[in-house]
Short mmCIF file of C-alpha atoms in Angstrom, two decimals:
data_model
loop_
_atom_site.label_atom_id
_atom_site.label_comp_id
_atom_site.label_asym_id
_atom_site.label_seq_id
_atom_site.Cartn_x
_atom_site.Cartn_y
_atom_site.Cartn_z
CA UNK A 1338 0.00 0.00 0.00
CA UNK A 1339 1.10 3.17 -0.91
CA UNK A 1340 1.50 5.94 1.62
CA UNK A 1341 1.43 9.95 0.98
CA UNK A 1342 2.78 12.12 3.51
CA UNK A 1343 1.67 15.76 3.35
CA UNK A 1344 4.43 18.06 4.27
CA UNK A 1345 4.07 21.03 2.61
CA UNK A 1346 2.53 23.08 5.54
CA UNK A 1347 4.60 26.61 6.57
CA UNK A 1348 4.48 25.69 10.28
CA UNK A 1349 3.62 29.42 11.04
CA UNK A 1350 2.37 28.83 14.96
CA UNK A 1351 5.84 26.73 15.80
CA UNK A 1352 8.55 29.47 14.37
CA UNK A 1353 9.74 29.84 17.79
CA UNK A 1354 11.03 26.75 17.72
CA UNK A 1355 12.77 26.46 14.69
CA UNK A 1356 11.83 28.88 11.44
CA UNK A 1357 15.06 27.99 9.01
CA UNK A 1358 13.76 24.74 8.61
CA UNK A 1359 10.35 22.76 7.52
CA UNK A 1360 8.17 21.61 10.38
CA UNK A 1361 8.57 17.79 9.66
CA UNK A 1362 12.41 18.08 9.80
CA UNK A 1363 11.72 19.95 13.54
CA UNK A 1364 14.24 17.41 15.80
CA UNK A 1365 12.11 14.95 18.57
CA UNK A 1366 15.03 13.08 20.11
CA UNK A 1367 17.98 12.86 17.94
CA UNK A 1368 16.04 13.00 14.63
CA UNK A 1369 13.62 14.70 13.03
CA UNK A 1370 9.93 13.72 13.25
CA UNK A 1371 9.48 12.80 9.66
CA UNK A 1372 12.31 10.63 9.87
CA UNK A 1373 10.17 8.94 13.13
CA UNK A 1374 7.46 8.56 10.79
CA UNK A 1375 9.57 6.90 8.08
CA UNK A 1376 11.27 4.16 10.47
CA UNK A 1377 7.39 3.37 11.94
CA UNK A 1378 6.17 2.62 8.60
CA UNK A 1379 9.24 0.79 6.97
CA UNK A 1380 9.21 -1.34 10.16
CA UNK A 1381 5.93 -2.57 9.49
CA UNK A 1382 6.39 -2.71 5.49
CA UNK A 1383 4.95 0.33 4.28
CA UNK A 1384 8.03 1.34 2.42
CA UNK A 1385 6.49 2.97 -0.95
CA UNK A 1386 6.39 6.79 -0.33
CA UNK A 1387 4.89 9.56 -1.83
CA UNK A 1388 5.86 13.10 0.30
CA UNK A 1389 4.55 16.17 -0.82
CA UNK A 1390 6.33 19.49 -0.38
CA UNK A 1391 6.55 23.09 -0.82
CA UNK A 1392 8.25 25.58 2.19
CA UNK A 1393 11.72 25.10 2.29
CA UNK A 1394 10.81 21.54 0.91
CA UNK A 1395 14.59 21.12 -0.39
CA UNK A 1396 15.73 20.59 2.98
CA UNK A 1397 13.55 17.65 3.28
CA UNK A 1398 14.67 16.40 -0.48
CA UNK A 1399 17.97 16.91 0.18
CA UNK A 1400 18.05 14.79 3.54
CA UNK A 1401 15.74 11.74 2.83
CA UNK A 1402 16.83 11.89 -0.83
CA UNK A 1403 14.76 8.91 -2.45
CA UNK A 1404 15.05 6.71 0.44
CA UNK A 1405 17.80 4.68 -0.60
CA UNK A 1406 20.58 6.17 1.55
CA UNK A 1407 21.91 6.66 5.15
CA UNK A 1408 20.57 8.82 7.56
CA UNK A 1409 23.05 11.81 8.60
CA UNK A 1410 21.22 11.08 12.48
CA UNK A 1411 21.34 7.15 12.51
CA UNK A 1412 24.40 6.17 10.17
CA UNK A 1413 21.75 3.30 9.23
CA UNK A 1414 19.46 3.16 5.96
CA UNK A 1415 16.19 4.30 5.53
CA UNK A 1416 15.41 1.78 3.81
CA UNK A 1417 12.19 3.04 1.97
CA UNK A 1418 11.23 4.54 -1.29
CA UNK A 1419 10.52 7.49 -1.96
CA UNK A 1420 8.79 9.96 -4.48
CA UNK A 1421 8.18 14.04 -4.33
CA UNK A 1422 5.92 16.08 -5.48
CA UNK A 1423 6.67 20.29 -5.28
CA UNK A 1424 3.79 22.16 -4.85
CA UNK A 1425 5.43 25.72 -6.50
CA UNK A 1426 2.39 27.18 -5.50
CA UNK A 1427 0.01 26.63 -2.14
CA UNK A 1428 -2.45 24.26 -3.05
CA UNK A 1429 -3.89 23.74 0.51
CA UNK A 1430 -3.61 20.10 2.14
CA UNK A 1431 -5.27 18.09 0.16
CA UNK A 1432 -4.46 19.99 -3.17
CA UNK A 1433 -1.38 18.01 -4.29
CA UNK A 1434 -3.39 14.63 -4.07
CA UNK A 1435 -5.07 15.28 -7.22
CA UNK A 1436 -1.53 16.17 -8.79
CA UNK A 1437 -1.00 12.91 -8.06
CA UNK A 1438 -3.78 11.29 -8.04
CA UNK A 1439 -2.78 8.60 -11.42
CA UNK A 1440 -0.35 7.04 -8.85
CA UNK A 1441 -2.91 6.46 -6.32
CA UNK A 1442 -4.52 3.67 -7.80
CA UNK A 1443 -5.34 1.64 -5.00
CA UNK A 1444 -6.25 2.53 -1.32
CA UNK A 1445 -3.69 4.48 0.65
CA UNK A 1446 -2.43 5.52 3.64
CA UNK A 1447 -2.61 9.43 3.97
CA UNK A 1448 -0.40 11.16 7.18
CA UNK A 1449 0.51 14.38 7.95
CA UNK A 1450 4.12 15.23 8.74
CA UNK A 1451 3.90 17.30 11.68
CA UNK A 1452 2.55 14.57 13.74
CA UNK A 1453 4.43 12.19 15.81
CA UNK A 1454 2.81 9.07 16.10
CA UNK A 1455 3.54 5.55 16.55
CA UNK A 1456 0.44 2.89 15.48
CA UNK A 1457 -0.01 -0.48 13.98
CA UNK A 1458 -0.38 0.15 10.97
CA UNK A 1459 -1.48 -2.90 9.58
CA UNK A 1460 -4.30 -3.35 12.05
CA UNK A 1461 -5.50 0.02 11.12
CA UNK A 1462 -5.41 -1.01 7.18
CA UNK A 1463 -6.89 -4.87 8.12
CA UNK A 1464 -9.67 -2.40 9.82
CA UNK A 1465 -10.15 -0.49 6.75
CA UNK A 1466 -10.36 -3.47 4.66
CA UNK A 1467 -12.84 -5.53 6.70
CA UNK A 1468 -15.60 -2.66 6.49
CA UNK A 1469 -15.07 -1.78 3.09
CA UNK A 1470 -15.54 2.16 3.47
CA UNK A 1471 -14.11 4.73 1.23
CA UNK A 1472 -12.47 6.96 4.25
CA UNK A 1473 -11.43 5.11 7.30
CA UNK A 1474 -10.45 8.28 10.27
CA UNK A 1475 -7.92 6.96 12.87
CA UNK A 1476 -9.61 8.48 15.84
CA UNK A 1477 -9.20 9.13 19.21
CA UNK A 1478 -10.35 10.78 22.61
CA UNK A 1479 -8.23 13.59 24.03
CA UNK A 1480 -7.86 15.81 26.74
CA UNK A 1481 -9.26 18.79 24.86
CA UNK A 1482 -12.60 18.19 23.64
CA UNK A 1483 -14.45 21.19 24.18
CA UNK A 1484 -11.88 22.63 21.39
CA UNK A 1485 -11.42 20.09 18.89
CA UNK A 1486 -13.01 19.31 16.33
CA UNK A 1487 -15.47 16.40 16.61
CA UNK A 1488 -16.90 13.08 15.13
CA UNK A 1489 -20.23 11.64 15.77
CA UNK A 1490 -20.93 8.41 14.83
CA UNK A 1491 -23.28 5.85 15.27
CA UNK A 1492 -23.11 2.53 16.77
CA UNK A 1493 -21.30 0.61 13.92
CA UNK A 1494 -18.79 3.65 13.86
CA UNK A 1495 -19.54 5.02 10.87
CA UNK A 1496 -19.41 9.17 10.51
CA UNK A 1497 -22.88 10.80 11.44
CA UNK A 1498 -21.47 14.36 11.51
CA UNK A 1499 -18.35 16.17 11.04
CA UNK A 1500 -18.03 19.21 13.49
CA UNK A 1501 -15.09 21.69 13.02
CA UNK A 1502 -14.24 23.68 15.53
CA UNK A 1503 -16.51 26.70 14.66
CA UNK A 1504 -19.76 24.38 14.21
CA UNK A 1505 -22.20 24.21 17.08
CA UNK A 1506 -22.18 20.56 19.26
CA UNK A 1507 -24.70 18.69 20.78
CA UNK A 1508 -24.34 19.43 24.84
CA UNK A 1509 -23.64 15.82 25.13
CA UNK A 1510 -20.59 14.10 22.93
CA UNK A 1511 -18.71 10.82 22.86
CA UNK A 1512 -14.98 12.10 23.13
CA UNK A 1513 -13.63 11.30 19.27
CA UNK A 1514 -11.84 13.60 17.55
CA UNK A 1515 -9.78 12.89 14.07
CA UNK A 1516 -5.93 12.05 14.66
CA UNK A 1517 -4.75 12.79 11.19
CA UNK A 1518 -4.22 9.87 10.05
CA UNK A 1519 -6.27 8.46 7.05
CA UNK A 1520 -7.06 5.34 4.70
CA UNK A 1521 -8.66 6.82 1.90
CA UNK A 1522 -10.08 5.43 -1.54
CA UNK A 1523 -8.92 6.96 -4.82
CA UNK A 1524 -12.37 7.13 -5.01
CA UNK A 1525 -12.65 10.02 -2.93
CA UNK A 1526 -10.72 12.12 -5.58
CA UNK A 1527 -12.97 12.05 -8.60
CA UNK A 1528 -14.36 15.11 -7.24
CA UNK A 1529 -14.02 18.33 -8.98
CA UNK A 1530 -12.96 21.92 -7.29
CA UNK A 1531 -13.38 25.39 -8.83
CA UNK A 1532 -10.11 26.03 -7.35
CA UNK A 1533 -6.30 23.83 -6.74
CA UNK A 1534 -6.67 25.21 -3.40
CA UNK A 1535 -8.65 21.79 -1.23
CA UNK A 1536 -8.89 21.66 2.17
CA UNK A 1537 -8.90 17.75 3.09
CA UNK A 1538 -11.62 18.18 6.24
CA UNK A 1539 -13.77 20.85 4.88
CA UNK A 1540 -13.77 19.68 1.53
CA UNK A 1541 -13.13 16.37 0.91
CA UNK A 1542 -14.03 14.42 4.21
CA UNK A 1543 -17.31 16.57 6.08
CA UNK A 1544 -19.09 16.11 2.61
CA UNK A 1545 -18.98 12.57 3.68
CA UNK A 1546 -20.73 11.96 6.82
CA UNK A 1547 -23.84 10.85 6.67
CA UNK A 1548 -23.10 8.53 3.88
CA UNK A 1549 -22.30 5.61 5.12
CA UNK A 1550 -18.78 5.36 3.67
CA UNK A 1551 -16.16 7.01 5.98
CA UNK A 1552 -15.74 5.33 9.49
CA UNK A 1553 -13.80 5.19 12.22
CA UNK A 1554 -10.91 3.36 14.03
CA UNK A 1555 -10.76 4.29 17.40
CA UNK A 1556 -8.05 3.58 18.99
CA UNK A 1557 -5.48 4.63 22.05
CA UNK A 1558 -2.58 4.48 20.16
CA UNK A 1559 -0.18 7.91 19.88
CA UNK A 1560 -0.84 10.07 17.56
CA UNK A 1561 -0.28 13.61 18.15
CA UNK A 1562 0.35 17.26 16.04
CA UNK A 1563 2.92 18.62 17.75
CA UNK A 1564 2.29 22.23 15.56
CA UNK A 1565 2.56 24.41 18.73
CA UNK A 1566 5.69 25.28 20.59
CA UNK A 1567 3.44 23.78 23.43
CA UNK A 1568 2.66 20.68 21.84
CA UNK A 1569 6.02 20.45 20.51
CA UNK A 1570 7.28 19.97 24.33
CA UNK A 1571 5.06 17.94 25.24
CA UNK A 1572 5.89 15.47 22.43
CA UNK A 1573 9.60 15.65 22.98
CA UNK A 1574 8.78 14.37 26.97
CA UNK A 1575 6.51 11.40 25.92
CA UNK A 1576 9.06 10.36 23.51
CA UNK A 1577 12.23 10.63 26.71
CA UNK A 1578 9.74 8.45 28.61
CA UNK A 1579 8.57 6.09 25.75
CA UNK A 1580 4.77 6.78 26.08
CA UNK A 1581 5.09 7.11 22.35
CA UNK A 1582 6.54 3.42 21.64
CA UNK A 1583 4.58 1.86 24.55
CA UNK A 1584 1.16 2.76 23.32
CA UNK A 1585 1.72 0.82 19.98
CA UNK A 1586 -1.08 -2.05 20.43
CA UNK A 1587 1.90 -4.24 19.04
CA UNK A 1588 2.78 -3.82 22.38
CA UNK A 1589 1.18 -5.35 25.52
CA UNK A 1590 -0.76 -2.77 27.31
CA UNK A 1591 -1.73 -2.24 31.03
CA UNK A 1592 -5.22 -0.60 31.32
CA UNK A 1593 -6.98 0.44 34.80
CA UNK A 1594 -11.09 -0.98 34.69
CA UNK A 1595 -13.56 1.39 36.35
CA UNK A 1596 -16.74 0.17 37.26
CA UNK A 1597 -18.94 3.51 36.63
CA UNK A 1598 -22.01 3.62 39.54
CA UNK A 1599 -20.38 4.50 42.65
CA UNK A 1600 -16.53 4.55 41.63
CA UNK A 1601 -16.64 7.47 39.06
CA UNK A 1602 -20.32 9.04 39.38
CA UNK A 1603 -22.15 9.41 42.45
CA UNK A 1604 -24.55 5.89 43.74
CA UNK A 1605 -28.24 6.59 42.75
CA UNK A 1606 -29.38 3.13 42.26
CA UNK A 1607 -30.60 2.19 38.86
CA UNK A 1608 -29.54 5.63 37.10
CA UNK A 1609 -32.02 6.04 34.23
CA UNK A 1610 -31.35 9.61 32.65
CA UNK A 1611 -28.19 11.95 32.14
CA UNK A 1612 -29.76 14.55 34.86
CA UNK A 1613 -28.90 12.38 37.33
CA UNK A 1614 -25.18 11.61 35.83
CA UNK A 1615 -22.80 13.56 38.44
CA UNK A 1616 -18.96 12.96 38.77
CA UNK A 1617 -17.91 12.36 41.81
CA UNK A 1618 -15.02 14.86 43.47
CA UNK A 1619 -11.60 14.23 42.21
CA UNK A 1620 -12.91 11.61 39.51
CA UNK A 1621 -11.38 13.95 36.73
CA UNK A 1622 -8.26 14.68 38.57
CA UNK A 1623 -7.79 11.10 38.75
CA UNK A 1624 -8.43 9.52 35.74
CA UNK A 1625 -6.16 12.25 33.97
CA UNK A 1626 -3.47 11.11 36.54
CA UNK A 1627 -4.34 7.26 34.79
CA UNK A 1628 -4.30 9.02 31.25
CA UNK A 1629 -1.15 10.09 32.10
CA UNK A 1630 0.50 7.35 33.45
CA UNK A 1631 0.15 4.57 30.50
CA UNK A 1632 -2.25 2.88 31.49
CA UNK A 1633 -5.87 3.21 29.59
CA UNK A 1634 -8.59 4.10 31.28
CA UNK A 1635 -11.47 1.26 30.65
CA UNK A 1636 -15.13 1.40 32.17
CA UNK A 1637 -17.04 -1.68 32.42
CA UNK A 1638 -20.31 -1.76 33.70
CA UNK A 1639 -23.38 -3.39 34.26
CA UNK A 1640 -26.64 -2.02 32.98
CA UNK A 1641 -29.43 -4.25 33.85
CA UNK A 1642 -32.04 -1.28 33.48
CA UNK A 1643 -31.81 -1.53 29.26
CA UNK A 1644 -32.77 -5.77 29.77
CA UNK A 1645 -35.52 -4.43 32.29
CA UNK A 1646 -36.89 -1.77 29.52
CA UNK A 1647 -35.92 1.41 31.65
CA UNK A 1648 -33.76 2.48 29.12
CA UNK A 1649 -32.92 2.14 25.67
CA UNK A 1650 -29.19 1.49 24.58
CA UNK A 1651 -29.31 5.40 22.75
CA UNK A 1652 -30.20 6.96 26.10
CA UNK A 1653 -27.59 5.18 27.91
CA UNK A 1654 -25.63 6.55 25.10
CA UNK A 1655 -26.78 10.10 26.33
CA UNK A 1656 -25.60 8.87 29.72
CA UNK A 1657 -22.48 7.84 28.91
CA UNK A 1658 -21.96 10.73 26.59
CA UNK A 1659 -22.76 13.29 29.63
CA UNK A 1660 -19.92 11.04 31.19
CA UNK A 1661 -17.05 11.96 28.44
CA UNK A 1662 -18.32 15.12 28.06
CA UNK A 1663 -17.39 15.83 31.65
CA UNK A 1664 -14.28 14.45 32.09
CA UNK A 1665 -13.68 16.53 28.89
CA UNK A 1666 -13.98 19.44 30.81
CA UNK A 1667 -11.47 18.35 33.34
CA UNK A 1668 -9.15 17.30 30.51
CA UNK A 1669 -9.64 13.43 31.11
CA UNK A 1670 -11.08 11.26 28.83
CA UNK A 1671 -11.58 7.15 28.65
CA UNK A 1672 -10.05 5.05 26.47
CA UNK A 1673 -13.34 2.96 26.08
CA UNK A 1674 -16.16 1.78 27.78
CA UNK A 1675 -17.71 -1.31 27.53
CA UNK A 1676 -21.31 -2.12 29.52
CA UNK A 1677 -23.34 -5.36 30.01
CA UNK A 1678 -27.25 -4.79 28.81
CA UNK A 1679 -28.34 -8.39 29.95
CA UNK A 1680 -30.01 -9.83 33.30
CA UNK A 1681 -30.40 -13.24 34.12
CA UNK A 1682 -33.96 -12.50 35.92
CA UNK A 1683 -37.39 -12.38 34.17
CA UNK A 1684 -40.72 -11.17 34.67
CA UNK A 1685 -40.13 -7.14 35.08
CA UNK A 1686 -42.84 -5.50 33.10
CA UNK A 1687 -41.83 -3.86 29.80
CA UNK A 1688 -38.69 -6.42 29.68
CA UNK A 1689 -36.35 -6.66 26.96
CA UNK A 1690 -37.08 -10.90 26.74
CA UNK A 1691 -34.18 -11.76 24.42
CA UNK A 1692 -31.60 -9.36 27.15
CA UNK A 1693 -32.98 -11.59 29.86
CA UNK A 1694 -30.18 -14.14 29.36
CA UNK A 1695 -27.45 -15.38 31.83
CA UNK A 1696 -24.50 -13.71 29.79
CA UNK A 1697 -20.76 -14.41 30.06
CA UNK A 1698 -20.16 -10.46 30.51
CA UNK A 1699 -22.28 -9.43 33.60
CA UNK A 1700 -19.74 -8.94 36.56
CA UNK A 1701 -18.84 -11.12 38.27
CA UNK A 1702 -17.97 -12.39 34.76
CA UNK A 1703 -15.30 -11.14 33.22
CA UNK A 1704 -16.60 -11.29 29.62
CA UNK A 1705 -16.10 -7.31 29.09
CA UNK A 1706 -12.14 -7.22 30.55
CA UNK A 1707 -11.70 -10.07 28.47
CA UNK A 1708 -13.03 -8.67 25.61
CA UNK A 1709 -11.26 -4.85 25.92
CA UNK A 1710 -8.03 -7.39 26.44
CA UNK A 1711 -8.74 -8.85 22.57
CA UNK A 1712 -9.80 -4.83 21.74
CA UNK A 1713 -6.65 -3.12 23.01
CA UNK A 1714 -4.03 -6.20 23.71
CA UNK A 1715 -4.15 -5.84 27.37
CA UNK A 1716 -2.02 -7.64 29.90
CA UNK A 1717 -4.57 -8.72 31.94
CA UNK A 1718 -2.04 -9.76 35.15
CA UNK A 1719 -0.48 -6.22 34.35
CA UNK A 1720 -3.87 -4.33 35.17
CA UNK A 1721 -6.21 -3.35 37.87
CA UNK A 1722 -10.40 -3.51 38.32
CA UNK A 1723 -11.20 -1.12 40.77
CA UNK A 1724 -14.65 -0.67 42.16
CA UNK A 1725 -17.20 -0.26 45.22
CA UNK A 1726 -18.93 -3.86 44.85
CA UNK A 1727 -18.74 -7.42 45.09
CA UNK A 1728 -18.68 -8.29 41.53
CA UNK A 1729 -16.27 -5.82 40.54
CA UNK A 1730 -13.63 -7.41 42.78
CA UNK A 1731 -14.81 -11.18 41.63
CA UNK A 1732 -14.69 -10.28 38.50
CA UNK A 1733 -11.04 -8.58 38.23
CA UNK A 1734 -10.12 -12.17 39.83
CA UNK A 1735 -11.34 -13.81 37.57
CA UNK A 1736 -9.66 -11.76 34.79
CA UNK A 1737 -6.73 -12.76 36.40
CA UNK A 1738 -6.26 -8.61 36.86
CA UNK A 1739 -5.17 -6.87 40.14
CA UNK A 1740 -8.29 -5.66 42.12
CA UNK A 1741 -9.01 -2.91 44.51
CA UNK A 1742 -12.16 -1.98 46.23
CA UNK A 1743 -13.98 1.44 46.99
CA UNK A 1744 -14.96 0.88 50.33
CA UNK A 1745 -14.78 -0.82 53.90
CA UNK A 1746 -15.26 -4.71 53.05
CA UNK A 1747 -13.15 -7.28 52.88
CA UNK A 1748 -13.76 -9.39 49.40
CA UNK A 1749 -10.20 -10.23 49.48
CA UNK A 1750 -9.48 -7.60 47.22
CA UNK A 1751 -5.81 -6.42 46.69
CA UNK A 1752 -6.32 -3.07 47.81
CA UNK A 1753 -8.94 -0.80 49.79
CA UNK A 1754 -9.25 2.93 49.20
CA UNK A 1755 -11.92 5.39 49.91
CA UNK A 1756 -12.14 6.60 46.66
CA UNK A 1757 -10.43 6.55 43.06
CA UNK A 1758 -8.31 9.28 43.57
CA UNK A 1759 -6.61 7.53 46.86
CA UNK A 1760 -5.88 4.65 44.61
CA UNK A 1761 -4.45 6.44 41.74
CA UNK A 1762 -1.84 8.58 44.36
CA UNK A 1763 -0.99 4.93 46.23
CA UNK A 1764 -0.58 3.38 43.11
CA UNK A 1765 0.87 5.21 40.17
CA UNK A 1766 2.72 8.55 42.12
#
């Protein structure tokens, strides 16, 4: 599969931190973060390039040449291959795709260089494949919601909205917001502008949603544009303590499971609508704390009331969105949440009769740590369910997990806190 890398941006807002050179040739480590981007794909076979250029775009010619040749940083090869194309004039950043677009035959990989990121590629492309869309949107939560730009999707995944920054938002929103990285169909370029100027997300990709063929791949994995002198910073300190590499879901990864009632919202008994939805104090603090640490942040919880007919699975949706949308606020976010909708026990009236089943994820199962384990390649042994009940702690044991209980009772739990935010400074500070 081909991949084209668009690197032809100015890098106006990062000047402070270097303005002689092009943004994707900016240094993270000992090299710069194109050249990151090179050895992540050539590592996991993605070696045919296509890099597009303009600003000072000679520098980044003259130092990756086509691929075939040493590094000046590493001494070793770069073992790829690659091709240019020289915008002489700005033709936005998605312009230069339809300059090129008789090479992109087949479906390809589309990056931007000013973003350091480390993912499996080829379960991001196996992802694309299996659903068959034209535009599959690597997406992710992040601690800045509130100003991103957002996706809304429904249940399958599959792009109900795009909402730029400037567009209004529901008050409600799952935390997913676009990562920059891209599997796109050819298809998506026998479109027709009045202008060579395109904007990729205005242009191309928001006419989409709605349609049923762009999607997204959520997933944890680190991908970030470092485009501010801020940012920039930031980057350079996750990559000296290898949060970049770690988060790879090549890699094994350690995740924390929250049961929701009672460990991150306040106990109301069977919660039915998002007015009563209310984070308990220091629940933000401490799941950024987790977010921040390495390990993902996981709720799994059981939700008898949609098998009982209390409430449907899109109004738990409102629920849970209230949930995100908080944490947003706090600059938290989960990596995912997974909930249980059955209930062994019949004869409530209004019932959901084929949810009245004895299911291998209600806790004290472990069905829904197993199955974020096969999701996000979690070491189960490695992690921690954390809750205020009796099946919480059962059923961390028997995910083979670490447990630790909110509360006063002895379930032979690992560890006893008063709250989450006791746990998280005993445990990861």
């Amino acid at each position: 599969m081909k991949v084209v890398i668009m690197a032809g941006g100015k890098g106006t807002r990062i000047t402070s931190v270097a303005s002689d050179i092009p943004k994707p040739m900016i240094k993270i480590g000992d090299k710069p973060v194109l050249e990151h981007e090179l050895e992540c794909l050539r590592e996991q076979g993605f070696t045919d390039i296509i890099i597009t250029v303009s600003h000072l775009g000679h520098i980044i010619m003259d130092y990756f040449g086509d691929g075939s040749g040493v590094s000046p940083a590493t001494g070793k090869p770069f073992g790829v291959n690659i091709q240019y194309y020289f915008e002489k004039e700005p033709l936005g950043n998605a312009g230069a795709l339809f300059k090129i677009k008789d090479q992109l035959t087949e479906d390809f990989l589309l990056l931007n260089a000013d973003a350091l990121f480390d993912v499996d590629f080829n379960r991001f492309v196996e992802y694309h494949k299996k659903h068959g869309a034209l535009v599959t949107l690597f997406a992710h939560a992040n601690d800045h919601p509130y100003d991103s730009g957002l996706l809304i999707v429904d249940k399958d995944n599959y792009v109900q909205q795009w909402l730029t920054k400037e567009d209004e938002r529901p008050e409600f929103y799952r935390n997913i917001v676009n990562g920059g990285l891209h599997v796109l169909s050819p298809k998506v370029l026998e479109v027709e502008f009045a202008t060579e100027k395109v904007d990729l997300d205005r242009q191309i990709l928001k006419p989409l949603a709605g349609t049923g063929k762009m999607i997204c791949y959520n997933s944890p994995e680190y991908a970030k544009d470092m485009g501010t002198p801020d940012r920039y910073y930031a980057a350079c300190k996750d990559f000296a303590e290898g949060k970049i590499q770690g988060k790879n879901l090549r890699n094994k990864q350690k995740a924390i499971f929250l049961d929701r009632d009672g460990t991150i919202n306040k106990y109301v008994g069977y919660l039915r609508k998002p007015e009563e939805f209310e984070l308990l104090p220091g629940v933000g603090e401490a799941i950024r704390k987790i977010n921040a640490s390495g390990y993902l942040a996981i709720v799994v919880t059981n939700q008898p009331v949609i098998a009982r007919g209390e409430v449907t699975v899109d109004e738990l949706q409102l629920i849970h969105n209230k949930m995100e949308t908080l944490l947003g606020k706090e600059g938290a976010y989960l990596d995912g949440i997974y909930y249980c909708p059955h209930h062994p026990d019949k004869g409530f009236a209004g019932e959901v009769p084929e949810l009245k089943i004895d299911c291998e994820c209600r806790k004290p199962k472990p069905g829904m740590l197993l199955k974020a384990a096969r999701d996000f390649n979690i070491d189960l042994a490695a992690s921690w369910m954390i809750g205020d009940g009796q099946n919480d702690i059962e059923a961390g044991k028997n995910a083979a997990c670490k447990t630790a209980l909110i509360g006063d009772v002895d379930y032979c739990q690992d560890k006893t806190v008063k709250d989450l935010n006791e746990f998280i400074c005993g445990e990861l500070n």
